[in-house]
CSV table of C-alpha atoms in Angstrom, one decimal:
chain,number,residue,atom,x,y,z
A,1,MET,CA,-28.1,-15.9,-38.2
A,2,ASN,CA,-28.0,-12.4,-37.0
A,3,PRO,CA,-24.3,-11.5,-36.5
A,4,HIS,CA,-25.2,-8.7,-34.0
A,5,ALA,CA,-27.2,-11.0,-31.6
A,6,TYR,CA,-25.6,-11.8,-28.3
A,7,SER,CA,-24.9,-15.3,-26.9
A,8,ALA,CA,-27.9,-17.3,-25.5
A,9,ALA,CA,-26.7,-16.7,-21.9
A,10,GLU,CA,-26.3,-13.0,-22.4
A,11,ILE,CA,-29.8,-12.7,-24.1
A,12,ASP,CA,-31.2,-14.8,-21.2
A,13,GLY,CA,-29.6,-12.4,-18.7
A,14,VAL,CA,-31.3,-9.4,-20.3
A,15,TYR,CA,-34.7,-11.0,-20.4
A,16,ARG,CA,-34.3,-12.4,-16.9
A,17,ALA,CA,-33.5,-9.0,-15.5
A,18,ILE,CA,-36.5,-7.5,-17.3
A,19,ARG,CA,-38.8,-10.3,-16.0
A,20,GLU,CA,-37.5,-10.4,-12.4
A,21,ARG,CA,-36.9,-6.6,-11.8
A,22,ARG,CA,-39.2,-5.5,-9.0
A,23,ASP,CA,-40.0,-2.2,-7.3
A,24,VAL,CA,-38.6,-3.1,-3.9
A,25,ARG,CA,-39.9,-1.7,-0.6
A,26,HIS,CA,-38.4,-4.2,1.9
A,27,PHE,CA,-34.7,-4.2,2.5
A,28,LYS,CA,-32.1,-6.2,4.4
A,29,PRO,CA,-29.4,-4.3,6.3
A,30,GLY,CA,-25.9,-4.1,4.9
A,31,PRO,CA,-23.8,-1.9,2.6
A,32,LEU,CA,-23.3,-2.4,-1.1
A,33,GLU,CA,-20.0,-3.7,-2.4
A,34,PRO,CA,-17.4,-1.0,-3.1
A,35,GLY,CA,-17.9,0.3,-6.6
A,36,GLN,CA,-21.4,-1.2,-7.0
A,37,LEU,CA,-23.4,1.9,-6.7
A,38,GLN,CA,-21.1,3.6,-9.2
A,39,ARG,CA,-21.7,0.7,-11.6
A,40,PHE,CA,-25.4,1.2,-11.4
A,41,ILE,CA,-25.1,5.0,-11.9
A,42,GLY,CA,-22.8,4.3,-14.8
A,43,ALA,CA,-25.5,2.0,-16.3
A,44,ALA,CA,-28.0,4.8,-15.9
A,45,HIS,CA,-25.6,7.3,-17.5
A,46,ASN,CA,-25.5,5.0,-20.5
A,47,GLY,CA,-29.2,5.8,-21.0
A,48,PRO,CA,-30.5,7.4,-24.1
A,49,SER,CA,-31.2,11.1,-24.1
A,50,VAL,CA,-33.0,13.3,-26.5
A,51,GLY,CA,-30.5,15.6,-28.2
A,52,TYR,CA,-27.9,14.0,-26.0
A,53,MET,CA,-28.8,16.4,-23.2
A,54,GLN,CA,-28.1,13.9,-20.4
A,55,PRO,CA,-30.6,15.7,-18.2
A,56,TRP,CA,-30.2,13.4,-15.1
A,57,ARG,CA,-28.4,14.2,-11.8
A,58,PHE,CA,-28.0,11.9,-8.8
A,59,ILE,CA,-27.7,13.1,-5.3
A,60,ARG,CA,-26.4,10.4,-3.0
A,61,ILE,CA,-27.7,10.8,0.5
A,62,THR,CA,-25.0,9.9,3.0
A,63,ASP,CA,-26.1,12.2,5.8
A,64,SER,CA,-28.4,10.2,8.1
A,65,ALA,CA,-30.3,13.2,9.4
A,66,LEU,CA,-31.0,14.2,5.8
A,67,ARG,CA,-32.3,10.7,5.1
A,68,ALA,CA,-34.6,10.9,8.1
A,69,ARG,CA,-36.0,14.3,6.9
A,70,ILE,CA,-36.7,12.7,3.5
A,71,HIS,CA,-38.4,9.8,5.1
A,72,GLN,CA,-40.5,12.0,7.2
A,73,HIS,CA,-41.7,14.0,4.2
A,74,VAL,CA,-42.6,10.8,2.2
A,75,ASN,CA,-44.5,9.5,5.2
A,76,GLU,CA,-46.6,12.7,5.3
A,77,GLU,CA,-47.2,12.4,1.6
A,78,ARG,CA,-48.2,8.7,2.0
A,79,ILE,CA,-50.9,9.7,4.5
A,80,GLN,CA,-52.3,12.4,2.2
A,81,THR,CA,-52.3,10.0,-0.8
A,82,ALA,CA,-54.2,7.4,1.3
A,83,ASP,CA,-56.8,10.1,2.1
A,84,ALA,CA,-57.1,10.9,-1.6
A,85,LEU,CA,-57.6,7.2,-2.4
A,86,GLY,CA,-60.6,6.9,-0.2
A,87,LYS,CA,-61.9,3.4,0.2
A,88,ARG,CA,-58.8,1.7,-1.1
A,89,ALA,CA,-56.7,3.6,1.5
A,90,ASP,CA,-56.6,0.6,3.9
A,91,ASP,CA,-54.9,-1.6,1.3
A,92,PHE,CA,-52.7,1.2,0.3
A,93,MET,CA,-51.5,2.0,3.9
A,94,LYS,CA,-50.1,-1.5,4.1
A,95,LEU,CA,-47.5,-0.6,1.6
A,96,LYS,CA,-44.5,0.4,3.5
A,97,VAL,CA,-42.2,3.4,3.1
A,98,GLU,CA,-39.9,2.2,5.8
A,99,GLY,CA,-37.5,1.0,3.1
A,100,ILE,CA,-36.2,4.6,2.9
A,101,LEU,CA,-34.7,4.1,6.4
A,102,GLU,CA,-33.6,0.4,6.0
A,103,CYS,CA,-31.9,0.4,2.5
A,104,ALA,CA,-28.2,0.7,1.9
A,105,GLU,CA,-28.4,3.8,-0.3
A,106,VAL,CA,-30.9,6.6,-0.9
A,107,LEU,CA,-30.6,8.7,-4.0
A,108,VAL,CA,-32.6,11.7,-5.1
A,109,VAL,CA,-32.7,11.8,-8.9
A,110,GLY,CA,-33.6,15.0,-10.7
A,111,LEU,CA,-33.7,16.7,-14.0
A,112,ILE,CA,-31.4,19.7,-14.5
A,113,ASP,CA,-32.5,23.3,-14.6
A,114,LYS,CA,-32.3,25.4,-17.8
A,115,ARG,CA,-33.7,22.6,-20.0
A,116,ASP,CA,-35.4,25.0,-22.3
A,117,GLN,CA,-32.2,25.5,-24.3
A,118,TYR,CA,-32.4,21.9,-25.5
A,119,ILE,CA,-34.7,21.9,-28.6
A,120,PHE,CA,-33.5,18.9,-30.5
A,121,GLY,CA,-36.3,16.3,-30.4
A,122,ARG,CA,-38.2,18.4,-27.8
A,123,ARG,CA,-39.7,21.2,-29.9
A,124,THR,CA,-43.2,19.7,-29.7
A,125,MET,CA,-42.3,17.1,-27.0
A,126,PRO,CA,-40.6,19.0,-24.2
A,127,GLU,CA,-41.4,16.1,-21.8
A,128,MET,CA,-38.9,13.9,-23.6
A,129,ASP,CA,-36.3,15.0,-20.9
A,130,LEU,CA,-38.3,13.1,-18.3
A,131,ALA,CA,-38.6,10.1,-20.7
A,132,SER,CA,-34.8,10.1,-21.2
A,133,ALA,CA,-34.2,10.1,-17.4
A,134,ALA,CA,-36.7,7.3,-16.9
A,135,CYS,CA,-34.9,5.2,-19.4
A,136,ALA,CA,-31.7,5.8,-17.6
A,137,LEU,CA,-33.3,4.7,-14.3
A,138,GLN,CA,-34.6,1.5,-15.9
A,139,ASN,CA,-30.9,0.8,-16.8
A,140,PHE,CA,-30.0,1.3,-13.1
A,141,TRP,CA,-32.9,-1.0,-12.0
A,142,LEU,CA,-31.9,-3.8,-14.4
A,143,ALA,CA,-28.2,-3.6,-13.6
A,144,ALA,CA,-28.9,-3.7,-9.9
A,145,ARG,CA,-31.3,-6.7,-10.3
A,146,ALA,CA,-28.7,-8.6,-12.3
A,147,GLU,CA,-26.3,-8.1,-9.4
A,148,GLY,CA,-28.9,-9.2,-6.9
A,149,ILE,CA,-29.6,-5.8,-5.5
A,150,GLY,CA,-33.1,-4.4,-5.0
A,151,THR,CA,-34.2,-0.9,-6.1
A,152,GLY,CA,-37.4,1.0,-5.3
A,153,TRP,CA,-38.5,4.1,-7.1
A,154,VAL,CA,-40.5,6.2,-4.7
A,155,SER,CA,-42.6,9.0,-6.3
A,156,MET,CA,-44.6,9.9,-3.3
A,157,PHE,CA,-43.2,13.3,-2.6
A,158,ASP,CA,-44.0,16.9,-3.2
A,159,PRO,CA,-41.5,18.1,-5.8
A,160,GLN,CA,-41.1,21.6,-4.2
A,161,ARG,CA,-40.5,20.2,-0.7
A,162,LEU,CA,-37.9,17.6,-1.9
A,163,ARG,CA,-36.2,20.3,-4.0
A,164,ASP,CA,-35.9,22.4,-0.9
A,165,ILE,CA,-34.6,19.5,1.3
A,166,VAL,CA,-31.6,18.8,-1.1
A,167,GLY,CA,-31.0,22.4,-2.3
A,168,MET,CA,-32.1,21.9,-6.0
A,169,PRO,CA,-32.3,25.1,-8.1
A,170,ASP,CA,-35.4,26.6,-9.5
A,171,GLY,CA,-36.3,24.9,-12.8
A,172,SER,CA,-34.8,21.6,-11.8
A,173,GLN,CA,-37.2,18.8,-11.1
A,174,PRO,CA,-36.9,15.8,-8.8
A,175,ILE,CA,-38.3,12.7,-10.4
A,176,ALA,CA,-37.3,9.8,-8.1
A,177,LEU,CA,-36.3,8.9,-4.7
A,178,LEU,CA,-34.3,5.7,-5.2
A,179,CYS,CA,-33.9,3.1,-2.4
A,180,VAL,CA,-31.2,0.7,-3.2
A,181,GLY,CA,-30.0,-2.3,-1.1
A,182,HIS,CA,-29.9,-6.0,-0.2
A,183,VAL,CA,-33.1,-7.9,0.0
A,184,HIS,CA,-34.2,-11.2,1.7
A,185,GLU,CA,-36.2,-12.1,-1.4
A,186,PHE,CA,-37.3,-10.5,-4.6
A,187,TYR,CA,-41.1,-10.6,-4.8
A,188,THR,CA,-42.3,-13.4,-7.1
A,189,ALA,CA,-44.6,-10.9,-8.8
A,190,PRO,CA,-45.1,-7.1,-8.6
A,191,MET,CA,-46.0,-6.2,-5.0
A,192,LEU,CA,-49.3,-4.6,-6.2
A,193,GLU,CA,-50.2,-7.9,-7.8
A,194,LEU,CA,-49.4,-9.8,-4.7
A,195,GLU,CA,-51.5,-7.3,-2.7
A,196,LYS,CA,-54.4,-7.9,-5.2
A,197,TRP,CA,-54.3,-4.3,-6.2
A,198,ASP,CA,-54.4,-5.1,-9.9
A,199,GLN,CA,-53.1,-7.7,-12.4
A,200,ARG,CA,-50.9,-7.5,-15.5
A,201,ARG,CA,-53.1,-7.1,-18.6
A,202,PRO,CA,-52.8,-9.7,-21.4
A,203,LEU,CA,-50.6,-8.6,-24.3
A,204,SER,CA,-53.6,-8.4,-26.6
A,205,ASP,CA,-55.0,-5.5,-24.5
A,206,ILE,CA,-52.0,-3.3,-25.2
A,207,LEU,CA,-51.2,-4.1,-28.8
A,208,TYR,CA,-53.2,-2.6,-31.7
A,209,GLU,CA,-52.7,-2.6,-35.4
A,210,ASN,CA,-52.8,0.6,-37.6
A,211,ARG,CA,-55.4,2.2,-35.4
A,212,TRP,CA,-56.0,2.8,-31.7
A,213,ASP,CA,-58.3,0.1,-30.3
A,214,GLN,CA,-58.0,-2.1,-33.4
A,215,PRO,CA,-56.8,-5.6,-32.3
A,216,ALA,CA,-53.6,-6.8,-33.9
A,217,ALA,CA,-54.0,-9.6,-36.4
B,1,MET,CA,-21.8,-14.0,-2.0
B,2,ASN,CA,-25.1,-12.5,-2.9
B,3,PRO,CA,-27.5,-15.4,-3.6
B,4,HIS,CA,-29.7,-13.2,-5.8
B,5,ALA,CA,-27.0,-12.2,-8.2
B,6,TYR,CA,-27.1,-13.7,-11.7
B,7,SER,CA,-24.3,-15.7,-13.4
B,8,ALA,CA,-21.3,-13.7,-14.8
B,9,ALA,CA,-22.5,-14.3,-18.4
B,10,GLU,CA,-26.0,-13.1,-17.6
B,11,ILE,CA,-24.7,-10.0,-15.8
B,12,ASP,CA,-22.4,-9.3,-18.7
B,13,GLY,CA,-25.4,-9.6,-21.1
B,14,VAL,CA,-27.3,-6.9,-19.1
B,15,TYR,CA,-24.4,-4.5,-19.0
B,16,ARG,CA,-23.4,-5.2,-22.6
B,17,ALA,CA,-26.9,-4.4,-23.8
B,18,ILE,CA,-27.0,-1.2,-21.7
B,19,ARG,CA,-23.6,-0.1,-23.1
B,20,GLU,CA,-24.2,-1.1,-26.7
B,21,ARG,CA,-27.8,0.0,-27.1
B,22,ARG,CA,-28.1,2.8,-29.7
B,23,ASP,CA,-30.8,5.1,-31.0
B,24,VAL,CA,-30.8,3.7,-34.5
B,25,ARG,CA,-31.6,5.7,-37.6
B,26,HIS,CA,-30.2,3.5,-40.4
B,27,PHE,CA,-31.7,0.2,-41.2
B,28,LYS,CA,-31.1,-2.8,-43.5
B,29,PRO,CA,-34.1,-4.3,-45.3
B,30,GLY,CA,-35.7,-7.6,-44.1
B,31,PRO,CA,-38.4,-8.7,-41.7
B,32,LEU,CA,-38.0,-9.6,-38.1
B,33,GLU,CA,-38.2,-13.3,-37.1
B,34,PRO,CA,-41.7,-14.6,-36.3
B,35,GLY,CA,-42.5,-13.8,-32.7
B,36,GLN,CA,-39.6,-11.4,-32.3
B,37,LEU,CA,-41.6,-8.2,-32.2
B,38,GLN,CA,-43.9,-9.8,-29.7
B,39,ARG,CA,-41.0,-10.7,-27.4
B,40,PHE,CA,-39.8,-7.1,-27.5
B,41,ILE,CA,-43.3,-5.8,-26.7
B,42,GLY,CA,-43.5,-8.4,-24.0
B,43,ALA,CA,-40.3,-7.1,-22.5
B,44,ALA,CA,-41.8,-3.6,-22.5
B,45,HIS,CA,-44.9,-4.8,-20.9
B,46,ASN,CA,-42.8,-6.1,-18.0
B,47,GLY,CA,-41.9,-2.5,-17.3
B,48,PRO,CA,-42.6,-0.9,-14.0
B,49,SER,CA,-45.7,1.3,-13.7
B,50,VAL,CA,-46.8,3.6,-11.0
B,51,GLY,CA,-49.9,2.2,-9.3
B,52,TYR,CA,-49.6,-0.7,-11.7
B,53,MET,CA,-51.5,1.4,-14.3
B,54,GLN,CA,-49.7,-0.1,-17.4
B,55,PRO,CA,-50.4,3.1,-19.3
B,56,TRP,CA,-48.6,2.1,-22.5
B,57,ARG,CA,-50.3,1.0,-25.8
B,58,PHE,CA,-48.5,-0.1,-29.0
B,59,ILE,CA,-49.9,0.5,-32.5
B,60,ARG,CA,-48.2,-1.7,-35.0
B,61,ILE,CA,-48.2,0.0,-38.4
B,62,THR,CA,-48.6,-2.6,-41.1
B,63,ASP,CA,-50.4,-0.5,-43.7
B,64,SER,CA,-47.7,1.0,-46.0
B,65,ALA,CA,-49.8,4.0,-46.9
B,66,LEU,CA,-50.2,4.8,-43.2
B,67,ARG,CA,-46.4,4.5,-42.7
B,68,ALA,CA,-45.8,6.9,-45.6
B,69,ARG,CA,-48.2,9.4,-44.0
B,70,ILE,CA,-46.3,9.1,-40.7
B,71,HIS,CA,-43.0,9.6,-42.5
B,72,GLN,CA,-44.2,12.6,-44.3
B,73,HIS,CA,-45.3,14.2,-41.1
B,74,VAL,CA,-42.0,13.6,-39.3
B,75,ASN,CA,-40.1,15.0,-42.3
B,76,GLU,CA,-42.2,18.2,-42.1
B,77,GLU,CA,-41.5,18.4,-38.3
B,78,ARG,CA,-37.7,17.8,-39.0
B,79,ILE,CA,-37.6,20.8,-41.2
B,80,GLN,CA,-39.3,23.0,-38.6
B,81,THR,CA,-37.0,21.7,-35.9
B,82,ALA,CA,-34.0,22.6,-38.1
B,83,ASP,CA,-35.4,26.1,-38.5
B,84,ALA,CA,-35.7,26.4,-34.7
B,85,LEU,CA,-32.2,25.2,-34.2
B,86,GLY,CA,-30.7,28.0,-36.2
B,87,LYS,CA,-27.0,27.8,-36.9
B,88,ARG,CA,-26.8,24.1,-36.0
B,89,ALA,CA,-29.5,23.3,-38.5
B,90,ASP,CA,-27.0,22.1,-41.1
B,91,ASP,CA,-25.6,19.5,-38.7
B,92,PHE,CA,-29.0,18.5,-37.7
B,93,MET,CA,-30.4,18.1,-41.2
B,94,LYS,CA,-27.8,15.4,-41.8
B,95,LEU,CA,-29.5,13.1,-39.4
B,96,LYS,CA,-31.9,11.1,-41.4
B,97,VAL,CA,-35.5,10.3,-40.8
B,98,GLU,CA,-35.5,7.8,-43.7
B,99,GLY,CA,-35.3,5.0,-41.2
B,100,ILE,CA,-39.1,5.2,-40.9
B,101,LEU,CA,-39.4,4.0,-44.4
B,102,GLU,CA,-36.6,1.4,-44.3
B,103,CYS,CA,-37.1,-0.4,-41.1
B,104,ALA,CA,-38.9,-3.7,-40.6
B,105,GLU,CA,-41.5,-2.4,-38.2
B,106,VAL,CA,-42.9,0.9,-37.1
B,107,LEU,CA,-44.8,1.3,-33.9
B,108,VAL,CA,-46.7,4.3,-32.5
B,109,VAL,CA,-46.5,4.2,-28.7
B,110,GLY,CA,-48.9,6.1,-26.6
B,111,LEU,CA,-50.3,6.7,-23.1
B,112,ILE,CA,-53.9,5.7,-22.5
B,113,ASP,CA,-56.6,8.3,-22.1
B,114,LYS,CA,-58.5,8.7,-18.8
B,115,ARG,CA,-55.3,8.6,-16.8
B,116,ASP,CA,-56.6,11.0,-14.1
B,117,GLN,CA,-58.3,8.1,-12.3
B,118,TYR,CA,-54.9,6.7,-11.3
B,119,ILE,CA,-53.8,8.5,-8.2
B,120,PHE,CA,-51.4,6.0,-6.6
B,121,GLY,CA,-47.9,7.5,-6.8
B,122,ARG,CA,-49.2,10.3,-9.0
B,123,ARG,CA,-51.0,12.7,-6.7
B,124,THR,CA,-48.2,15.2,-6.8
B,125,MET,CA,-46.3,13.6,-9.7
B,126,PRO,CA,-48.8,13.0,-12.5
B,127,GLU,CA,-46.1,12.8,-15.1
B,128,MET,CA,-45.0,9.4,-13.6
B,129,ASP,CA,-47.2,7.7,-16.3
B,130,LEU,CA,-44.8,8.9,-18.9
B,131,ALA,CA,-41.8,7.8,-16.8
B,132,SER,CA,-43.4,4.3,-16.5
B,133,ALA,CA,-43.9,4.1,-20.3
B,134,ALA,CA,-40.3,5.3,-20.9
B,135,CYS,CA,-39.0,2.5,-18.6
B,136,ALA,CA,-41.1,0.0,-20.6
B,137,LEU,CA,-39.5,1.3,-23.9
B,138,GLN,CA,-36.0,1.0,-22.4
B,139,ASN,CA,-36.8,-2.7,-21.8
B,140,PHE,CA,-37.9,-3.0,-25.5
B,141,TRP,CA,-34.7,-1.3,-26.6
B,142,LEU,CA,-32.4,-3.5,-24.6
B,143,ALA,CA,-34.2,-6.8,-25.5
B,144,ALA,CA,-34.0,-5.9,-29.2
B,145,ARG,CA,-30.3,-4.9,-28.8
B,146,ALA,CA,-29.5,-8.3,-27.2
B,147,GLU,CA,-31.2,-10.0,-30.1
B,148,GLY,CA,-29.2,-7.9,-32.5
B,149,ILE,CA,-32.1,-5.7,-33.7
B,150,GLY,CA,-31.9,-1.9,-33.8
B,151,THR,CA,-34.5,0.4,-32.4
B,152,GLY,CA,-34.9,4.2,-32.9
B,153,TRP,CA,-37.1,6.3,-30.8
B,154,VAL,CA,-38.3,9.2,-32.9
B,155,SER,CA,-39.9,12.1,-31.0
B,156,MET,CA,-40.0,14.6,-33.8
B,157,PHE,CA,-43.8,14.8,-34.3
B,158,ASP,CA,-46.7,17.0,-33.4
B,159,PRO,CA,-48.7,15.0,-30.8
B,160,GLN,CA,-52.1,16.1,-32.1
B,161,ARG,CA,-51.2,15.3,-35.7
B,162,LEU,CA,-49.9,11.9,-34.9
B,163,ARG,CA,-53.0,11.3,-32.7
B,164,ASP,CA,-55.2,12.1,-35.7
B,165,ILE,CA,-53.2,9.9,-38.1
B,166,VAL,CA,-53.7,6.7,-36.0
B,167,GLY,CA,-57.1,7.6,-34.4
B,168,MET,CA,-56.0,8.1,-30.8
B,169,PRO,CA,-58.7,9.4,-28.5
B,170,ASP,CA,-58.7,12.7,-26.7
B,171,GLY,CA,-56.6,12.5,-23.5
B,172,SER,CA,-54.3,9.9,-24.9
B,173,GLN,CA,-50.7,10.9,-25.7
B,174,PRO,CA,-48.4,9.6,-28.3
B,175,ILE,CA,-44.8,9.5,-26.9
B,176,ALA,CA,-42.8,7.6,-29.4
B,177,LEU,CA,-42.5,6.5,-33.0
B,178,LEU,CA,-40.4,3.4,-32.8
B,179,CYS,CA,-38.5,2.2,-35.8
B,180,VAL,CA,-37.3,-1.4,-35.4
B,181,GLY,CA,-35.3,-3.5,-37.7
B,182,HIS,CA,-32.0,-5.1,-38.9
B,183,VAL,CA,-28.9,-3.0,-39.1
B,184,HIS,CA,-25.6,-3.2,-41.0
B,185,GLU,CA,-23.7,-2.1,-37.9
B,186,PHE,CA,-24.6,-0.7,-34.5
B,187,TYR,CA,-22.9,2.7,-34.1
B,188,THR,CA,-19.8,2.5,-32.0
B,189,ALA,CA,-20.9,5.5,-30.0
B,190,PRO,CA,-24.2,7.5,-29.9
B,191,MET,CA,-24.8,9.0,-33.3
B,192,LEU,CA,-24.8,12.5,-31.9
B,193,GLU,CA,-21.4,11.9,-30.4
B,194,LEU,CA,-20.1,10.6,-33.8
B,195,GLU,CA,-21.6,13.7,-35.4
B,196,LYS,CA,-19.7,15.8,-32.9
B,197,TRP,CA,-23.0,17.2,-31.5
B,198,ASP,CA,-22.0,16.6,-27.9
B,199,GLN,CA,-20.0,14.2,-25.7
B,200,ARG,CA,-21.0,12.1,-22.7
B,201,ARG,CA,-20.2,13.9,-19.5
B,202,PRO,CA,-17.9,12.4,-16.9
B,203,LEU,CA,-19.7,10.6,-14.1
B,204,SER,CA,-18.4,13.2,-11.6
B,205,ASP,CA,-20.6,15.8,-13.4
B,206,ILE,CA,-23.8,14.0,-12.7
B,207,LEU,CA,-23.3,12.6,-9.2
B,208,TYR,CA,-23.6,14.8,-6.2
B,209,GLU,CA,-23.6,14.1,-2.4
B,210,ASN,CA,-26.3,15.3,0.0
B,211,ARG,CA,-26.9,18.5,-1.9
B,212,TRP,CA,-27.3,19.6,-5.5
B,213,ASP,CA,-24.0,20.7,-7.0
B,214,GLN,CA,-21.9,19.3,-4.1
B,215,PRO,CA,-19.3,16.8,-5.5
B,216,ALA,CA,-19.5,13.3,-4.2
B,217,ALA,CA,-16.7,12.2,-1.9
């Protein structure tokens, strides 16, 4: 017996959240419970960070005119992405960005400016600041899922435009537009799988042994 | 009542894993249980990915000579990082990289080559492939923690050197050296906090409202 293992119910909770987390684009109206958003942000803030730099910042959007500007920008970007995708554009255009207007909370998440001073673990891998923040956001996503709340990570935006919209300084970097709120249902599989965009690969496709492309024994 | 919320024990499991996950550098000998590593990799593979690209690949290192080469490279990189850190180098040098030799399993994690063909969600944000893989690794980390197993994410390596060591193709990108195994204890706080390197910021430092640097109400 491993003395550090959690109870069966706790372990099940972790695996269940991992399995049932979805990138949500369809929301049901209604506010979060008091304190709930803070719990999710607290979960994120427990994320790992290279050299303990804690590079993440969250901008909660409570001004509805500002939310509308953000939505408008993402919608423009969606049309440009559809153009770039060519023949798959029709499929793509079905995926809604209306969630930004419908969800309970919108957050802009960004990396701090002046990140160059952090060297620890980043000398040859400067992009580890983004990796840290992404881990933090996965915490947010899982905590919200466990509490029955949906989260969507929108990355269809122009970083400079979004930076301008919420007054981010030079050198900072927006990485996510989070849509958070109640849902009618969580999708039974990732939306892009339901939409026949692609399927999850078998585990044997992603696991090698000792050398790239060498199947694991 | 939110019908999509998990049981209290399941929710506790998720928050507990988030709170107690640590970047582990000190391991206790002994193999993982059969199937355990596969469960953790399966948890990772349930991660989100932009455009469903599933950009992550895991190379399990079972060849002990290969593990020794990887350790040697990280140790060289550690010395160079300490040089770059200057006066804090002494503190830094205390942090061990011996975990690579002691832990039950070492995995090299990388992003696939030929990622340019994936445009969905990456037209203006190509780095979202790394963000996706980092979310996947957070799943791994949390699943392992729930099962009482420690994980360390080492990013002190030269990407090109590590790519050469495990035969990764041009265009692919190593992002993590994962050390996975049993532990005597999980640190009570992040190791860099215990080592007085830095402290976790208060939540009010990382949460703004409507505009960068504007305190949340």
